[in-house]
Amino acid sequence: MKIALLGYGTVGRGVDEIISTRVSEVEVARILELPDRLSDPRMTASIDDILNDDSIELVVECMGGLEPARTYIMGALEAGKHVVTSNKAVVAANFARFAATAASTGAGLYIEASVGGGIPWIASIEKVRRIDEVTSFSGIMNGTTNYIVDAMRHAGEDFDAVLARAQELGYAERDPSADIDGVDVLNKTIITASVAFDVACEKNLPTSGIRNLRASDLELFAGHGRTVKLLGRGVCADGRYAAAVEPVAVAADSLEANVPSNFNLVTLDATTVGELKFYGQGAGSLPTGNAIVQDVLDCARGLRRPVYDFSRPLAYDPSLLRGDYVLRTEARLGDAEPFGTGAVLVRDLTAEGARALLDEALAADPTTFMAALPASPSSFSPDSAQEG
Amino acid sequence: MKIALLGYGTVGRGVDEIISTRVSEVEVARILELPDRLSDPRMTASIDDILNDDSIELVVECMGGLEPARTYIMGALEAGKHVVTSNKAVVAANFARFAATAASTGAGLYIEASVGGGIPWIASIEKVRRIDEVTSFSGIMNGTTNYIVDAMRHAGEDFDAVLARAQELGYAERDPSADIDGVDVLNKTIITASVAFDVACEKNLPTSGIRNLRASDLELFAGHGRTVKLLGRGVCADGRYAAAVEPVAVAADSLEANVPSNFNLVTLDATTVGELKFYGQGAGSLPTGNAIVQDVLDCARGLRRPVYDFSRPLAYDPSLLRGDYVLRTEARLGDAEPFGTGAVLVRDLTAEGARALLDEALAADPTTFMAALPASPSSFSPDSAQEG
């Protein structure tokens, strides 16, 4: 099968390397690059050279960003070409339109690499859904922020110092806001909720990040047997669903708490299979390239043709996600109980209500940090085991 | 597709329940049961009623044990019927013969449910191997022993008390040796190594269990920032492979250390995708039934036909797995350094050498407990991260 790459950055080069060294049945025939970077005979600066080439059956979009990625993906799907993409921003913003266009032309839309890098997350959700309903998901979906929190926790350094080092080393973007404000996780949460719940997910989900996290916040939570991770979460019940992105104070002996460095860990809960967790490299040239090539192989071998019709009549209901929240703030909040020095506990908020409370607190104290405080799961429950 | 179940115990009933309530394209047409238990019109006590019925395309073997399971599986494969099985003992003992027979008649052999219950482990390894080589695997593959170790660690109880309670509650067999002596994990390790490394795995792997584990041993390791888990492990390099089953003193902040109750966690490392971990229910009616039904669906939809030819010219070389070991023993061993009260450290043994040393120590002190002590991974490494 002849394919084209749109973009030849970190991920595009990884895809090219994996295919050329390991996959004989696929050929990278064309590569879309900027006019001043055409260093390879396969490269062109014209998308039309690719979209008008009938020998190219599949297009891998790994440019990132909303435009021109959106236009090129739509063009490929309208031309009946299969699309594989690692671009979470463009998928999260256009998932239903892409899916409808793919369905109308018979093209396949493959998005494994857009969430969780090399982790087989999207295909696993689709497989689980052949039998089960997915009732909830949650996960560490951003390697940069996990790296930052992990470094702060283990080295005791403060946020700005760790972020600066991560930027120097190239682990974090010069403008880090997509990572540290939760936007990247928001996109991945929208995509995951769409696939897991079969719904065109609400885009305006409650979202907060770790920009204001301090080493002293981690110490405060450590004193309660917890640490903080930035999680994307979703839940579906009784014809309704909700999702949110926020720091969560997880139990220190949970798997989530112990995810090191820039790894990801994503969890789903489903009717008969129960709880499944998947862990791996959430980014990087080869892991993300691997996820793309797996999608290309599924397509080339006719093994999997994801069909997203988002036909389930699910209502978005933020009240499904509720719990207690801790805010470290100098703002004075009603209904707040003390929670260690300088922090308060506010009980039984929805994720939306918590986000509104955070805005209120930030207006008074721009350094405010907030994390959800889920009920502590007893780490050992003798009654929960089964034979084997 | 019409299928037959061989066996109607916990797993067989789970498969029947999932298919009847959730999978309309598959029909459980016949069930093999004991003559005095024929409570359903689909049931028969004669395997010939199933093997001679051309309308039955697939047989699910969930009887357990070596015979008559082996004979029935061979009969089904010889008759060109696809076989799905959850029976690790019979697969570990006969994998190459089953695979060769399946290849000769064109039948499919599906074994997802034989390792890791509901965790999509076998299919994930096969998928990874489409692109990568698997260089190593390791995992908590037995829920009963993880339950016991977890209970000992968190409740401070000793082995016999926890085992007795687990037996009362039906979580552990009346004869627990297959679990606590590592035999169940050995079977799963043989199957995993065969699939991961594409080799008819050596059956006589170094194997030790947790029968002699004491709460005080866990305290000793806790003092070194570790806890004990029973792991199956394998490694493949330079045309050679090795595998072993033994208790391992894992870092207390590793994911393995924090796997609760009877859950499983299995890890693979591969060329481009890197490290992947999979977590879920390793046993139980519905999770294992789910894994079986996933295999049935793959077969019914023509999506996946595992082909195991074990053609790689890999030499079994136990020297590939080596490291330090701790023995809590009253036996006097040469080349041993003190490791806390009553325990010694012996450096740089192969897993086979360690098993031989354990035998020597057990002859002098039948209460000896041994665990591998892998080099402590630094839990935070600022250089290991990647962007994203």
PDB file of N, CA, C and O in Angstrom, chain B residues 163-215:
ATOM      1  N   LEU B 163      -3.798 -17.632  53.738  1.00  0.00           N
ATOM      2  CA  LEU B 163      -4.176 -18.721  52.831  1.00  0.00           C
ATOM      3  C   LEU B 163      -5.449 -19.414  53.325  1.00  0.00           C
ATOM      4  O   LEU B 163      -6.364 -19.692  52.540  1.00  0.00           O
ATOM      5  N   ALA B 164      -5.518 -19.662  54.631  1.00  0.00           N
ATOM      6  CA  ALA B 164      -6.692 -20.344  55.179  1.00  0.00           C
ATOM      7  C   ALA B 164      -7.950 -19.508  54.922  1.00  0.00           C
ATOM      8  O   ALA B 164      -9.001 -20.040  54.530  1.00  0.00           O
ATOM      9  N   ARG B 165      -7.846 -18.200  55.131  1.00  0.00           N
ATOM     10  CA  ARG B 165      -9.021 -17.357  54.880  1.00  0.00           C
ATOM     11  C   ARG B 165      -9.378 -17.359  53.402  1.00  0.00           C
ATOM     12  O   ARG B 165     -10.545 -17.445  53.019  1.00  0.00           O
ATOM     13  N   ALA B 166      -8.361 -17.279  52.556  1.00  0.00           N
ATOM     14  CA  ALA B 166      -8.615 -17.291  51.113  1.00  0.00           C
ATOM     15  C   ALA B 166      -9.294 -18.598  50.699  1.00  0.00           C
ATOM     16  O   ALA B 166     -10.194 -18.601  49.853  1.00  0.00           O
ATOM     17  N   GLN B 167      -8.891 -19.701  51.324  1.00  0.00           N
ATOM     18  CA  GLN B 167      -9.528 -20.981  51.004  1.00  0.00           C
ATOM     19  C   GLN B 167     -10.968 -21.008  51.481  1.00  0.00           C
ATOM     20  O   GLN B 167     -11.867 -21.441  50.769  1.00  0.00           O
ATOM     21  N   GLU B 168     -11.190 -20.526  52.709  1.00  0.00           N
ATOM     22  CA  GLU B 168     -12.568 -20.463  53.237  1.00  0.00           C
ATOM     23  C   GLU B 168     -13.473 -19.676  52.309  1.00  0.00           C
ATOM     24  O   GLU B 168     -14.622 -20.045  52.060  1.00  0.00           O
ATOM     25  N   LEU B 169     -12.946 -18.568  51.799  1.00  0.00           N
ATOM     26  CA  LEU B 169     -13.755 -17.686  50.962  1.00  0.00           C
ATOM     27  C   LEU B 169     -13.845 -18.176  49.522  1.00  0.00           C
ATOM     28  O   LEU B 169     -14.541 -17.574  48.704  1.00  0.00           O
ATOM     29  N   GLY B 170     -13.109 -19.242  49.202  1.00  0.00           N
ATOM     30  CA  GLY B 170     -13.164 -19.781  47.851  1.00  0.00           C
ATOM     31  C   GLY B 170     -12.254 -19.086  46.857  1.00  0.00           C
ATOM     32  O   GLY B 170     -12.331 -19.316  45.659  1.00  0.00           O
ATOM     33  N   TYR B 171     -11.347 -18.244  47.349  1.00  0.00           N
ATOM     34  CA  TYR B 171     -10.415 -17.560  46.441  1.00  0.00           C
ATOM     35  C   TYR B 171      -9.220 -18.453  46.102  1.00  0.00           C
ATOM     36  O   TYR B 171      -8.535 -18.217  45.115  1.00  0.00           O
ATOM     37  N   ALA B 172      -8.904 -19.404  46.985  1.00  0.00           N
ATOM     38  CA  ALA B 172      -7.774 -20.304  46.744  1.00  0.00           C
ATOM     39  C   ALA B 172      -8.276 -21.742  46.759  1.00  0.00           C
ATOM     40  O   ALA B 172      -9.243 -22.068  47.450  1.00  0.00           O
ATOM     41  N   GLU B 173      -7.623 -22.583  45.975  1.00  0.00           N
ATOM     42  CA  GLU B 173      -7.996 -23.996  45.901  1.00  0.00           C
ATOM     43  C   GLU B 173      -7.696 -24.698  47.230  1.00  0.00           C
ATOM     44  O   GLU B 173      -6.844 -24.260  47.994  1.00  0.00           O
ATOM     45  N   ARG B 174      -8.394 -25.836  47.457  1.00  0.00           N
ATOM     46  CA  ARG B 174      -8.094 -26.607  48.655  1.00  0.00           C
ATOM     47  C   ARG B 174      -6.638 -27.096  48.600  1.00  0.00           C
ATOM     48  O   ARG B 174      -5.941 -27.081  49.606  1.00  0.00           O
ATOM     49  N   ASP B 175      -6.195 -27.552  47.421  1.00  0.00           N
ATOM     50  CA  ASP B 175      -4.766 -27.830  47.231  1.00  0.00           C
ATOM     51  C   ASP B 175      -4.154 -26.615  46.541  1.00  0.00           C
ATOM     52  O   ASP B 175      -4.298 -26.436  45.340  1.00  0.00           O
ATOM     53  N   PRO B 176      -3.481 -25.769  47.312  1.00  0.00           N
ATOM     54  CA  PRO B 176      -3.056 -24.474  46.760  1.00  0.00           C
ATOM     55  C   PRO B 176      -1.734 -24.533  46.014  1.00  0.00           C
ATOM     56  O   PRO B 176      -1.228 -23.499  45.593  1.00  0.00           O
ATOM     57  N   SER B 177      -1.162 -25.723  45.844  1.00  0.00           N
ATOM     58  CA  SER B 177       0.234 -25.768  45.385  1.00  0.00           C
ATOM     59  C   SER B 177       0.405 -25.186  43.990  1.00  0.00           C
ATOM     60  O   SER B 177       1.418 -24.560  43.705  1.00  0.00           O
ATOM     61  N   ALA B 178      -0.557 -25.381  43.093  1.00  0.00           N
ATOM     62  CA  ALA B 178      -0.401 -24.832  41.744  1.00  0.00           C
ATOM     63  C   ALA B 178      -0.208 -23.314  41.803  1.00  0.00           C
ATOM     64  O   ALA B 178       0.555 -22.746  41.029  1.00  0.00           O
ATOM     65  N   ASP B 179      -0.898 -22.666  42.735  1.00  0.00           N
ATOM     66  CA  ASP B 179      -0.731 -21.220  42.878  1.00  0.00           C
ATOM     67  C   ASP B 179       0.547 -20.877  43.645  1.00  0.00           C
ATOM     68  O   ASP B 179       1.409 -20.172  43.133  1.00  0.00           O
ATOM     69  N   ILE B 180       0.685 -21.396  44.866  1.00  0.00           N
ATOM     70  CA  ILE B 180       1.735 -20.873  45.753  1.00  0.00           C
ATOM     71  C   ILE B 180       3.124 -21.395  45.419  1.00  0.00           C
ATOM     72  O   ILE B 180       4.121 -20.796  45.821  1.00  0.00           O
ATOM     73  N   ASP B 181       3.212 -22.505  44.679  1.00  0.00           N
ATOM     74  CA  ASP B 181       4.529 -23.001  44.265  1.00  0.00           C
ATOM     75  C   ASP B 181       4.923 -22.516  42.873  1.00  0.00           C
ATOM     76  O   ASP B 181       5.962 -22.909  42.346  1.00  0.00           O
ATOM     77  N   GLY B 182       4.097 -21.698  42.255  1.00  0.00           N
ATOM     78  CA  GLY B 182       4.485 -21.070  40.998  1.00  0.00           C
ATOM     79  C   GLY B 182       4.145 -21.872  39.744  1.00  0.00           C
ATOM     80  O   GLY B 182       4.492 -21.451  38.630  1.00  0.00           O
ATOM     81  N   VAL B 183       3.436 -22.992  39.893  1.00  0.00           N
ATOM     82  CA  VAL B 183       3.152 -23.839  38.723  1.00  0.00           C
ATOM     83  C   VAL B 183       2.209 -23.132  37.744  1.00  0.00           C
ATOM     84  O   VAL B 183       2.409 -23.165  36.527  1.00  0.00           O
ATOM     85  N   ASP B 184       1.194 -22.469  38.278  1.00  0.00           N
ATOM     86  CA  ASP B 184       0.264 -21.723  37.423  1.00  0.00           C
ATOM     87  C   ASP B 184       1.004 -20.612  36.668  1.00  0.00           C
ATOM     88  O   ASP B 184       0.817 -20.427  35.465  1.00  0.00           O
ATOM     89  N   VAL B 185       1.873 -19.891  37.350  1.00  0.00           N
ATOM     90  CA  VAL B 185       2.653 -18.832  36.698  1.00  0.00           C
ATOM     91  C   VAL B 185       3.629 -19.433  35.690  1.00  0.00           C
ATOM     92  O   VAL B 185       3.864 -18.863  34.622  1.00  0.00           O
ATOM     93  N   LEU B 186       4.183 -20.608  36.015  1.00  0.00           N
ATOM     94  CA  LEU B 186       5.077 -21.288  35.065  1.00  0.00           C
ATOM     95  C   LEU B 186       4.344 -21.551  33.748  1.00  0.00           C
ATOM     96  O   LEU B 186       4.869 -21.272  32.661  1.00  0.00           O
ATOM     97  N   ASN B 187       3.128 -22.085  33.833  1.00  0.00           N
ATOM     98  CA  ASN B 187       2.375 -22.345  32.602  1.00  0.00           C
ATOM     99  C   ASN B 187       2.146 -21.056  31.806  1.00  0.00           C
ATOM    100  O   ASN B 187       2.302 -21.025  30.584  1.00  0.00           O
ATOM    101  N   LYS B 188       1.785 -19.986  32.505  1.00  0.00           N
ATOM    102  CA  LYS B 188       1.525 -18.711  31.830  1.00  0.00           C
ATOM    103  C   LYS B 188       2.817 -18.117  31.264  1.00  0.00           C
ATOM    104  O   LYS B 188       2.793 -17.452  30.221  1.00  0.00           O
ATOM    105  N   THR B 189       3.925 -18.351  31.944  1.00  0.00           N
ATOM    106  CA  THR B 189       5.219 -17.860  31.462  1.00  0.00           C
ATOM    107  C   THR B 189       5.644 -18.622  30.209  1.00  0.00           C
ATOM    108  O   THR B 189       6.155 -18.024  29.250  1.00  0.00           O
ATOM    109  N   ILE B 190       5.433 -19.926  30.201  1.00  0.00           N
ATOM    110  CA  ILE B 190       5.744 -20.737  29.007  1.00  0.00           C
ATOM    111  C   ILE B 190       4.920 -20.248  27.817  1.00  0.00           C
ATOM    112  O   ILE B 190       5.446 -20.057  26.714  1.00  0.00           O
ATOM    113  N   ILE B 191       3.634 -20.008  28.046  1.00  0.00           N
ATOM    114  CA  ILE B 191       2.763 -19.554  26.947  1.00  0.00           C
ATOM    115  C   ILE B 191       3.203 -18.166  26.474  1.00  0.00           C
ATOM    116  O   ILE B 191       3.331 -17.914  25.270  1.00  0.00           O
ATOM    117  N   THR B 192       3.454 -17.262  27.424  1.00  0.00           N
ATOM    118  CA  THR B 192       3.858 -15.906  27.048  1.00  0.00           C
ATOM    119  C   THR B 192       5.176 -15.916  26.288  1.00  0.00           C
ATOM    120  O   THR B 192       5.303 -15.252  25.246  1.00  0.00           O
ATOM    121  N   ALA B 193       6.164 -16.658  26.775  1.00  0.00           N
ATOM    122  CA  ALA B 193       7.456 -16.720  26.084  1.00  0.00           C
ATOM    123  C   ALA B 193       7.292 -17.288  24.683  1.00  0.00           C
ATOM    124  O   ALA B 193       7.912 -16.800  23.728  1.00  0.00           O
ATOM    125  N   SER B 194       6.453 -18.293  24.541  1.00  0.00           N
ATOM    126  CA  SER B 194       6.245 -18.899  23.223  1.00  0.00           C
ATOM    127  C   SER B 194       5.700 -17.866  22.239  1.00  0.00           C
ATOM    128  O   SER B 194       6.178 -17.756  21.109  1.00  0.00           O
ATOM    129  N   VAL B 195       4.683 -17.105  22.685  1.00  0.00           N
ATOM    130  CA  VAL B 195       4.059 -16.123  21.798  1.00  0.00           C
ATOM    131  C   VAL B 195       4.979 -14.916  21.591  1.00  0.00           C
ATOM    132  O   VAL B 195       5.136 -14.429  20.468  1.00  0.00           O
ATOM    133  N   ALA B 196       5.615 -14.459  22.657  1.00  0.00           N
ATOM    134  CA  ALA B 196       6.421 -13.237  22.572  1.00  0.00           C
ATOM    135  C   ALA B 196       7.695 -13.457  21.771  1.00  0.00           C
ATOM    136  O   ALA B 196       8.127 -12.569  21.036  1.00  0.00           O
ATOM    137  N   PHE B 197       8.307 -14.640  21.925  1.00  0.00           N
ATOM    138  CA  PHE B 197       9.607 -14.878  21.297  1.00  0.00           C
ATOM    139  C   PHE B 197       9.499 -15.793  20.077  1.00  0.00           C
ATOM    140  O   PHE B 197      10.510 -16.073  19.436  1.00  0.00           O
ATOM    141  N   ASP B 198       8.280 -16.302  19.795  1.00  0.00           N
ATOM    142  CA  ASP B 198       8.069 -17.185  18.641  1.00  0.00           C
ATOM    143  C   ASP B 198       8.937 -18.438  18.732  1.00  0.00           C
ATOM    144  O   ASP B 198       9.670 -18.786  17.810  1.00  0.00           O
ATOM    145  N   VAL B 199       8.824 -19.121  19.867  1.00  0.00           N
ATOM    146  CA  VAL B 199       9.668 -20.295  20.101  1.00  0.00           C
ATOM    147  C   VAL B 199       8.849 -21.317  20.903  1.00  0.00           C
ATOM    148  O   VAL B 199       7.986 -20.930  21.684  1.00  0.00           O
ATOM    149  N   ALA B 200       9.103 -22.607  20.647  1.00  0.00           N
ATOM    150  CA  ALA B 200       8.488 -23.632  21.498  1.00  0.00           C
ATOM    151  C   ALA B 200       9.246 -23.615  22.814  1.00  0.00           C
ATOM    152  O   ALA B 200      10.310 -24.203  22.953  1.00  0.00           O
ATOM    153  N   CYS B 201       8.689 -22.932  23.795  1.00  0.00           N
ATOM    154  CA  CYS B 201       9.450 -22.590  25.004  1.00  0.00           C
ATOM    155  C   CYS B 201       9.824 -23.836  25.800  1.00  0.00           C
ATOM    156  O   CYS B 201       9.010 -24.727  26.006  1.00  0.00           O
ATOM    157  N   GLU B 202      11.081 -23.867  26.245  1.00  0.00           N
ATOM    158  CA  GLU B 202      11.551 -24.845  27.234  1.00  0.00           C
ATOM    159  C   GLU B 202      10.528 -24.962  28.373  1.00  0.00           C
ATOM    160  O   GLU B 202      10.048 -23.959  28.884  1.00  0.00           O
ATOM    161  N   LYS B 203      10.187 -26.217  28.728  1.00  0.00           N
ATOM    162  CA  LYS B 203       9.199 -26.392  29.801  1.00  0.00           C
ATOM    163  C   LYS B 203       9.825 -26.370  31.195  1.00  0.00           C
ATOM    164  O   LYS B 203       9.161 -26.087  32.181  1.00  0.00           O
ATOM    165  N   ASN B 204      11.102 -26.722  31.258  1.00  0.00           N
ATOM    166  CA  ASN B 204      11.758 -26.927  32.544  1.00  0.00           C
ATOM    167  C   ASN B 204      12.428 -25.635  33.013  1.00  0.00           C
ATOM    168  O   ASN B 204      13.638 -25.563  33.162  1.00  0.00           O
ATOM    169  N   LEU B 205      11.608 -24.616  33.228  1.00  0.00           N
ATOM    170  CA  LEU B 205      12.152 -23.317  33.624  1.00  0.00           C
ATOM    171  C   LEU B 205      12.388 -23.277  35.133  1.00  0.00           C
ATOM    172  O   LEU B 205      11.637 -23.900  35.896  1.00  0.00           O
ATOM    173  N   PRO B 206      13.400 -22.530  35.581  1.00  0.00           N
ATOM    174  CA  PRO B 206      13.585 -22.337  37.015  1.00  0.00           C
ATOM    175  C   PRO B 206      12.312 -21.757  37.633  1.00  0.00           C
ATOM    176  O   PRO B 206      11.807 -20.746  37.145  1.00  0.00           O
ATOM    177  N   THR B 207      11.797 -22.405  38.657  1.00  0.00           N
ATOM    178  CA  THR B 207      10.513 -22.012  39.245  1.00  0.00           C
ATOM    179  C   THR B 207      10.570 -22.114  40.753  1.00  0.00           C
ATOM    180  O   THR B 207      10.949 -23.154  41.294  1.00  0.00           O
ATOM    181  N   SER B 208      10.237 -21.022  41.424  1.00  0.00           N
ATOM    182  CA  SER B 208      10.021 -21.107  42.870  1.00  0.00           C
ATOM    183  C   SER B 208       8.834 -20.236  43.243  1.00  0.00           C
ATOM    184  O   SER B 208       8.411 -19.381  42.450  1.00  0.00           O
ATOM    185  N   GLY B 209       8.260 -20.474  44.412  1.00  0.00           N
ATOM    186  CA  GLY B 209       7.010 -19.819  44.788  1.00  0.00           C
ATOM    187  C   GLY B 209       7.111 -19.079  46.102  1.00  0.00           C
ATOM    188  O   GLY B 209       8.208 -18.680  46.520  1.00  0.00           O
ATOM    189  N   ILE B 210       5.949 -18.872  46.714  1.00  0.00           N
ATOM    190  CA  ILE B 210       5.892 -18.048  47.929  1.00  0.00           C
ATOM    191  C   ILE B 210       5.453 -18.844  49.151  1.00  0.00           C
ATOM    192  O   ILE B 210       5.102 -18.256  50.170  1.00  0.00           O
ATOM    193  N   ARG B 211       5.466 -20.196  49.057  1.00  0.00           N
ATOM    194  CA  ARG B 211       4.988 -21.044  50.154  1.00  0.00           C
ATOM    195  C   ARG B 211       5.656 -20.677  51.487  1.00  0.00           C
ATOM    196  O   ARG B 211       5.002 -20.733  52.533  1.00  0.00           O
ATOM    197  N   ASN B 212       6.919 -20.316  51.452  1.00  0.00           N
ATOM    198  CA  ASN B 212       7.663 -20.054  52.696  1.00  0.00           C
ATOM    199  C   ASN B 212       7.744 -18.571  53.066  1.00  0.00           C
ATOM    200  O   ASN B 212       8.474 -18.195  53.970  1.00  0.00           O
ATOM    201  N   LEU B 213       6.995 -17.742  52.350  1.00  0.00           N
ATOM    202  CA  LEU B 213       7.038 -16.303  52.647  1.00  0.00           C
ATOM    203  C   LEU B 213       6.431 -16.023  54.023  1.00  0.00           C
ATOM    204  O   LEU B 213       5.367 -16.538  54.364  1.00  0.00           O
ATOM    205  N   ARG B 214       7.118 -15.195  54.814  1.00  0.00           N
ATOM    206  CA  ARG B 214       6.618 -14.793  56.136  1.00  0.00           C
ATOM    207  C   ARG B 214       6.368 -13.288  56.147  1.00  0.00           C
ATOM    208  O   ARG B 214       7.027 -12.547  55.422  1.00  0.00           O
ATOM    209  N   ALA B 215       5.466 -12.859  57.010  1.00  0.00           N
ATOM    210  CA  ALA B 215       5.244 -11.414  57.170  1.00  0.00           C
ATOM    211  C   ALA B 215       6.556 -10.719  57.522  1.00  0.00           C
ATOM    212  O   ALA B 215       6.825  -9.598  57.086  1.00  0.00           O
TER     213      ALA B 215
END
